[in-house]
Amino acid sequence: MGTGASFKPVQTAQLEGISQIRPRERFVYLDLIKTMAIYLVCFYHFNNLPIDILNHPSFFTYLNYGILGMASAGVPLFFMVNGALMLNRSYSLRKHVYRIIMICILTVVWGILTLAVLIPIKGDSYTAVQFVKALLEWKQYRINHLWFLQTLVCLYILFPLIKEVYDKKEKGPLYFFFGAAFLLTFGNVFLSNLANTAEWVMKVNYLEKNYNFFNNFNVFSGFYAFSIVYFILGGWLQAKLLKNRFRRPGSPVLTGIILTALIALLGYGLIMSQSNGDVFDTVFDGYDTLMTLIVTAGLFILSSRYQQGKSPRLSKGMEVIGSNTLGIYFIHVIVGWFTLPYYKLLPFSTNLLANLIYGAAVLILSLGVVLLLKKIPVVKLLFQL
């Protein structure tokens, strides 16, 4: 591809006088957020918590179900960190296009590798055609976790346009775009939440759980466009923090807001479970709810208070995890499926605390595997963008 003016480093933020992050500058609280995010992902994907609130209701079942709902902030936190870093620094369009291509390649390669490695672990069997079909359909409970990378590609394709309006002093276009994205994603889901709650009260069930009220007028249907809202929100919060122009609420207030949102998410999960006769997934189906948005933003702001000097070793550990979250995300599915059957043999495997620890174990084991594999010259390319 020839070098043209459009592929020169884009530095509109610098021209507009907006604070920028230096290329290799690290923020310890962003490492904390990434560590928290990847832990929540591991905890959500691999646990043995009893959460059947319909057939086995009890205090502990409700507690498990409510705690698991906190994992709905995991992936959104990654989107916010991406926005915090990408929207507040200059970028090269050429490198950005290369990055998009690499994400696509890595997603397909890891889809193939994960399916293959899980064959002996899960006892799967495929013909050549079935294997290709499983890959193209991103087989459930095998490689469907790669939806995050696919969404990231969609987000990165839109990034140059978002960056263009984000960097301008005139914020009207940014507010319009953010408002439209918010209305057509979170707003639409909020209408569904209200409608589903009304149906539960009236004991009817006409609408699907996430009905598109805007029909074909919704330009953001077709992919997980709620990621745009998290992305821009992360960039905006980071910019305010860099300028010390953001007045953080006190930790008790933030904690109270987060807990209130989690309780509301739990309540909605109970309503949907009773309405549909199936336990509602407050994590995956919670990403685009206002409750999860509040929890995610609250955790981001709360984490921004963390300072490196308080615990250098802890900060270094989080930096190692934060630098390897992509690899952990790829590997944790293999580690999780390999270890889960053994974990379930333990007499206390349904205990909440034990499951919280097991989630951390999956994370640490995955990190260890990633660090070992990155020492192999060619294999390390599987973890690089």
PDB file of N, CA and C in Angstrom, residues 72-73 185-193 226-227 261 264-265 282-296:
ATOM      1  N   SER A  72     -20.998  -8.844  34.688  1.00  0.00           N
ATOM      2  CA  SER A  72     -21.470  -8.123  33.498  1.00  0.00           C
ATOM      3  C   SER A  72     -20.617  -6.899  33.211  1.00  0.00           C
ATOM      4  N   ALA A  73     -19.826  -6.456  34.188  1.00  0.00           N
ATOM      5  CA  ALA A  73     -18.952  -5.294  33.983  1.00  0.00           C
ATOM      6  C   ALA A  73     -17.623  -5.683  33.351  1.00  0.00           C
ATOM      7  N   THR A 185     -29.099   1.989  21.654  1.00  0.00           N
ATOM      8  CA  THR A 185     -28.617   0.758  22.302  1.00  0.00           C
ATOM      9  C   THR A 185     -29.188   0.670  23.719  1.00  0.00           C
ATOM     10  N   PHE A 186     -28.638   1.444  24.625  1.00  0.00           N
ATOM     11  CA  PHE A 186     -29.108   1.417  26.012  1.00  0.00           C
ATOM     12  C   PHE A 186     -30.551   1.899  26.132  1.00  0.00           C
ATOM     13  N   GLY A 187     -30.901   2.922  25.348  1.00  0.00           N
ATOM     14  CA  GLY A 187     -32.271   3.428  25.383  1.00  0.00           C
ATOM     15  C   GLY A 187     -33.261   2.383  24.906  1.00  0.00           C
ATOM     16  N   ASN A 188     -32.905   1.716  23.819  1.00  0.00           N
ATOM     17  CA  ASN A 188     -33.771   0.671  23.281  1.00  0.00           C
ATOM     18  C   ASN A 188     -33.937  -0.480  24.270  1.00  0.00           C
ATOM     19  N   VAL A 189     -32.834  -0.889  24.896  1.00  0.00           N
ATOM     20  CA  VAL A 189     -32.892  -1.980  25.875  1.00  0.00           C
ATOM     21  C   VAL A 189     -33.676  -1.551  27.112  1.00  0.00           C
ATOM     22  N   PHE A 190     -33.551  -0.281  27.498  1.00  0.00           N
ATOM     23  CA  PHE A 190     -34.310   0.213  28.648  1.00  0.00           C
ATOM     24  C   PHE A 190     -35.811   0.131  28.378  1.00  0.00           C
ATOM     25  N   LEU A 191     -36.214   0.448  27.149  1.00  0.00           N
ATOM     26  CA  LEU A 191     -37.626   0.299  26.782  1.00  0.00           C
ATOM     27  C   LEU A 191     -38.050  -1.167  26.886  1.00  0.00           C
ATOM     28  N   SER A 192     -37.140  -2.067  26.468  1.00  0.00           N
ATOM     29  CA  SER A 192     -37.422  -3.501  26.602  1.00  0.00           C
ATOM     30  C   SER A 192     -37.545  -3.898  28.068  1.00  0.00           C
ATOM     31  N   ASN A 193     -36.656  -3.330  28.905  1.00  0.00           N
ATOM     32  CA  ASN A 193     -36.719  -3.613  30.342  1.00  0.00           C
ATOM     33  C   ASN A 193     -38.071  -3.211  30.913  1.00  0.00           C
ATOM     34  N   PHE A 226     -23.460  -1.315  21.737  1.00  0.00           N
ATOM     35  CA  PHE A 226     -23.323  -0.699  23.061  1.00  0.00           C
ATOM     36  C   PHE A 226     -21.860  -0.447  23.391  1.00  0.00           C
ATOM     37  N   SER A 227     -20.965  -1.178  22.709  1.00  0.00           N
ATOM     38  CA  SER A 227     -19.526  -0.996  22.921  1.00  0.00           C
ATOM     39  C   SER A 227     -19.096   0.433  22.608  1.00  0.00           C
ATOM     40  N   ALA A 261     -27.196  -0.470  41.709  1.00  0.00           N
ATOM     41  CA  ALA A 261     -27.352  -0.919  40.318  1.00  0.00           C
ATOM     42  C   ALA A 261     -27.320  -2.441  40.225  1.00  0.00           C
ATOM     43  N   ALA A 264     -30.602  -3.781  41.360  1.00  0.00           N
ATOM     44  CA  ALA A 264     -31.599  -3.575  40.300  1.00  0.00           C
ATOM     45  C   ALA A 264     -31.426  -4.614  39.193  1.00  0.00           C
ATOM     46  N   LEU A 265     -30.170  -4.923  38.854  1.00  0.00           N
ATOM     47  CA  LEU A 265     -29.899  -5.951  37.838  1.00  0.00           C
ATOM     48  C   LEU A 265     -30.386  -7.314  38.320  1.00  0.00           C
ATOM     49  N   THR A 282     -27.831 -12.520  33.511  1.00  0.00           N
ATOM     50  CA  THR A 282     -27.660 -11.083  33.775  1.00  0.00           C
ATOM     51  C   THR A 282     -26.293 -10.574  33.341  1.00  0.00           C
ATOM     52  N   VAL A 283     -25.403 -11.472  32.930  1.00  0.00           N
ATOM     53  CA  VAL A 283     -24.073 -11.046  32.477  1.00  0.00           C
ATOM     54  C   VAL A 283     -24.124 -10.705  30.991  1.00  0.00           C
ATOM     55  N   PHE A 284     -24.244 -11.720  30.148  1.00  0.00           N
ATOM     56  CA  PHE A 284     -24.241 -11.472  28.703  1.00  0.00           C
ATOM     57  C   PHE A 284     -25.416 -10.595  28.282  1.00  0.00           C
ATOM     58  N   ASP A 285     -26.580 -10.855  28.857  1.00  0.00           N
ATOM     59  CA  ASP A 285     -27.762 -10.056  28.514  1.00  0.00           C
ATOM     60  C   ASP A 285     -27.846  -8.776  29.339  1.00  0.00           C
ATOM     61  N   GLY A 286     -26.814  -8.537  30.139  1.00  0.00           N
ATOM     62  CA  GLY A 286     -26.803  -7.323  30.952  1.00  0.00           C
ATOM     63  C   GLY A 286     -25.874  -6.250  30.436  1.00  0.00           C
ATOM     64  N   TYR A 287     -25.024  -6.596  29.448  1.00  0.00           N
ATOM     65  CA  TYR A 287     -24.027  -5.640  28.959  1.00  0.00           C
ATOM     66  C   TYR A 287     -24.630  -4.308  28.526  1.00  0.00           C
ATOM     67  N   ASP A 288     -25.791  -4.367  27.873  1.00  0.00           N
ATOM     68  CA  ASP A 288     -26.389  -3.141  27.329  1.00  0.00           C
ATOM     69  C   ASP A 288     -27.539  -2.618  28.180  1.00  0.00           C
ATOM     70  N   THR A 289     -27.530  -2.954  29.471  1.00  0.00           N
ATOM     71  CA  THR A 289     -28.533  -2.396  30.384  1.00  0.00           C
ATOM     72  C   THR A 289     -27.953  -1.189  31.117  1.00  0.00           C
ATOM     73  N   LEU A 290     -28.827  -0.296  31.542  1.00  0.00           N
ATOM     74  CA  LEU A 290     -28.380   0.872  32.305  1.00  0.00           C
ATOM     75  C   LEU A 290     -27.731   0.451  33.616  1.00  0.00           C
ATOM     76  N   MET A 291     -28.182  -0.663  34.183  1.00  0.00           N
ATOM     77  CA  MET A 291     -27.617  -1.128  35.450  1.00  0.00           C
ATOM     78  C   MET A 291     -26.142  -1.461  35.301  1.00  0.00           C
ATOM     79  N   THR A 292     -25.806  -2.209  34.243  1.00  0.00           N
ATOM     80  CA  THR A 292     -24.404  -2.575  34.017  1.00  0.00           C
ATOM     81  C   THR A 292     -23.580  -1.358  33.626  1.00  0.00           C
ATOM     82  N   LEU A 293     -24.162  -0.441  32.880  1.00  0.00           N
ATOM     83  CA  LEU A 293     -23.454   0.794  32.526  1.00  0.00           C
ATOM     84  C   LEU A 293     -23.061   1.556  33.786  1.00  0.00           C
ATOM     85  N   ILE A 294     -23.973   1.646  34.741  1.00  0.00           N
ATOM     86  CA  ILE A 294     -23.700   2.342  36.000  1.00  0.00           C
ATOM     87  C   ILE A 294     -22.626   1.611  36.796  1.00  0.00           C
ATOM     88  N   VAL A 295     -22.732   0.287  36.869  1.00  0.00           N
ATOM     89  CA  VAL A 295     -21.732  -0.511  37.596  1.00  0.00           C
ATOM     90  C   VAL A 295     -20.354  -0.333  36.969  1.00  0.00           C
ATOM     91  N   THR A 296     -20.277  -0.417  35.646  1.00  0.00           N
ATOM     92  CA  THR A 296     -19.001  -0.322  34.934  1.00  0.00           C
ATOM     93  C   THR A 296     -18.368   1.050  35.108  1.00  0.00           C
TER      94      THR A 296
END
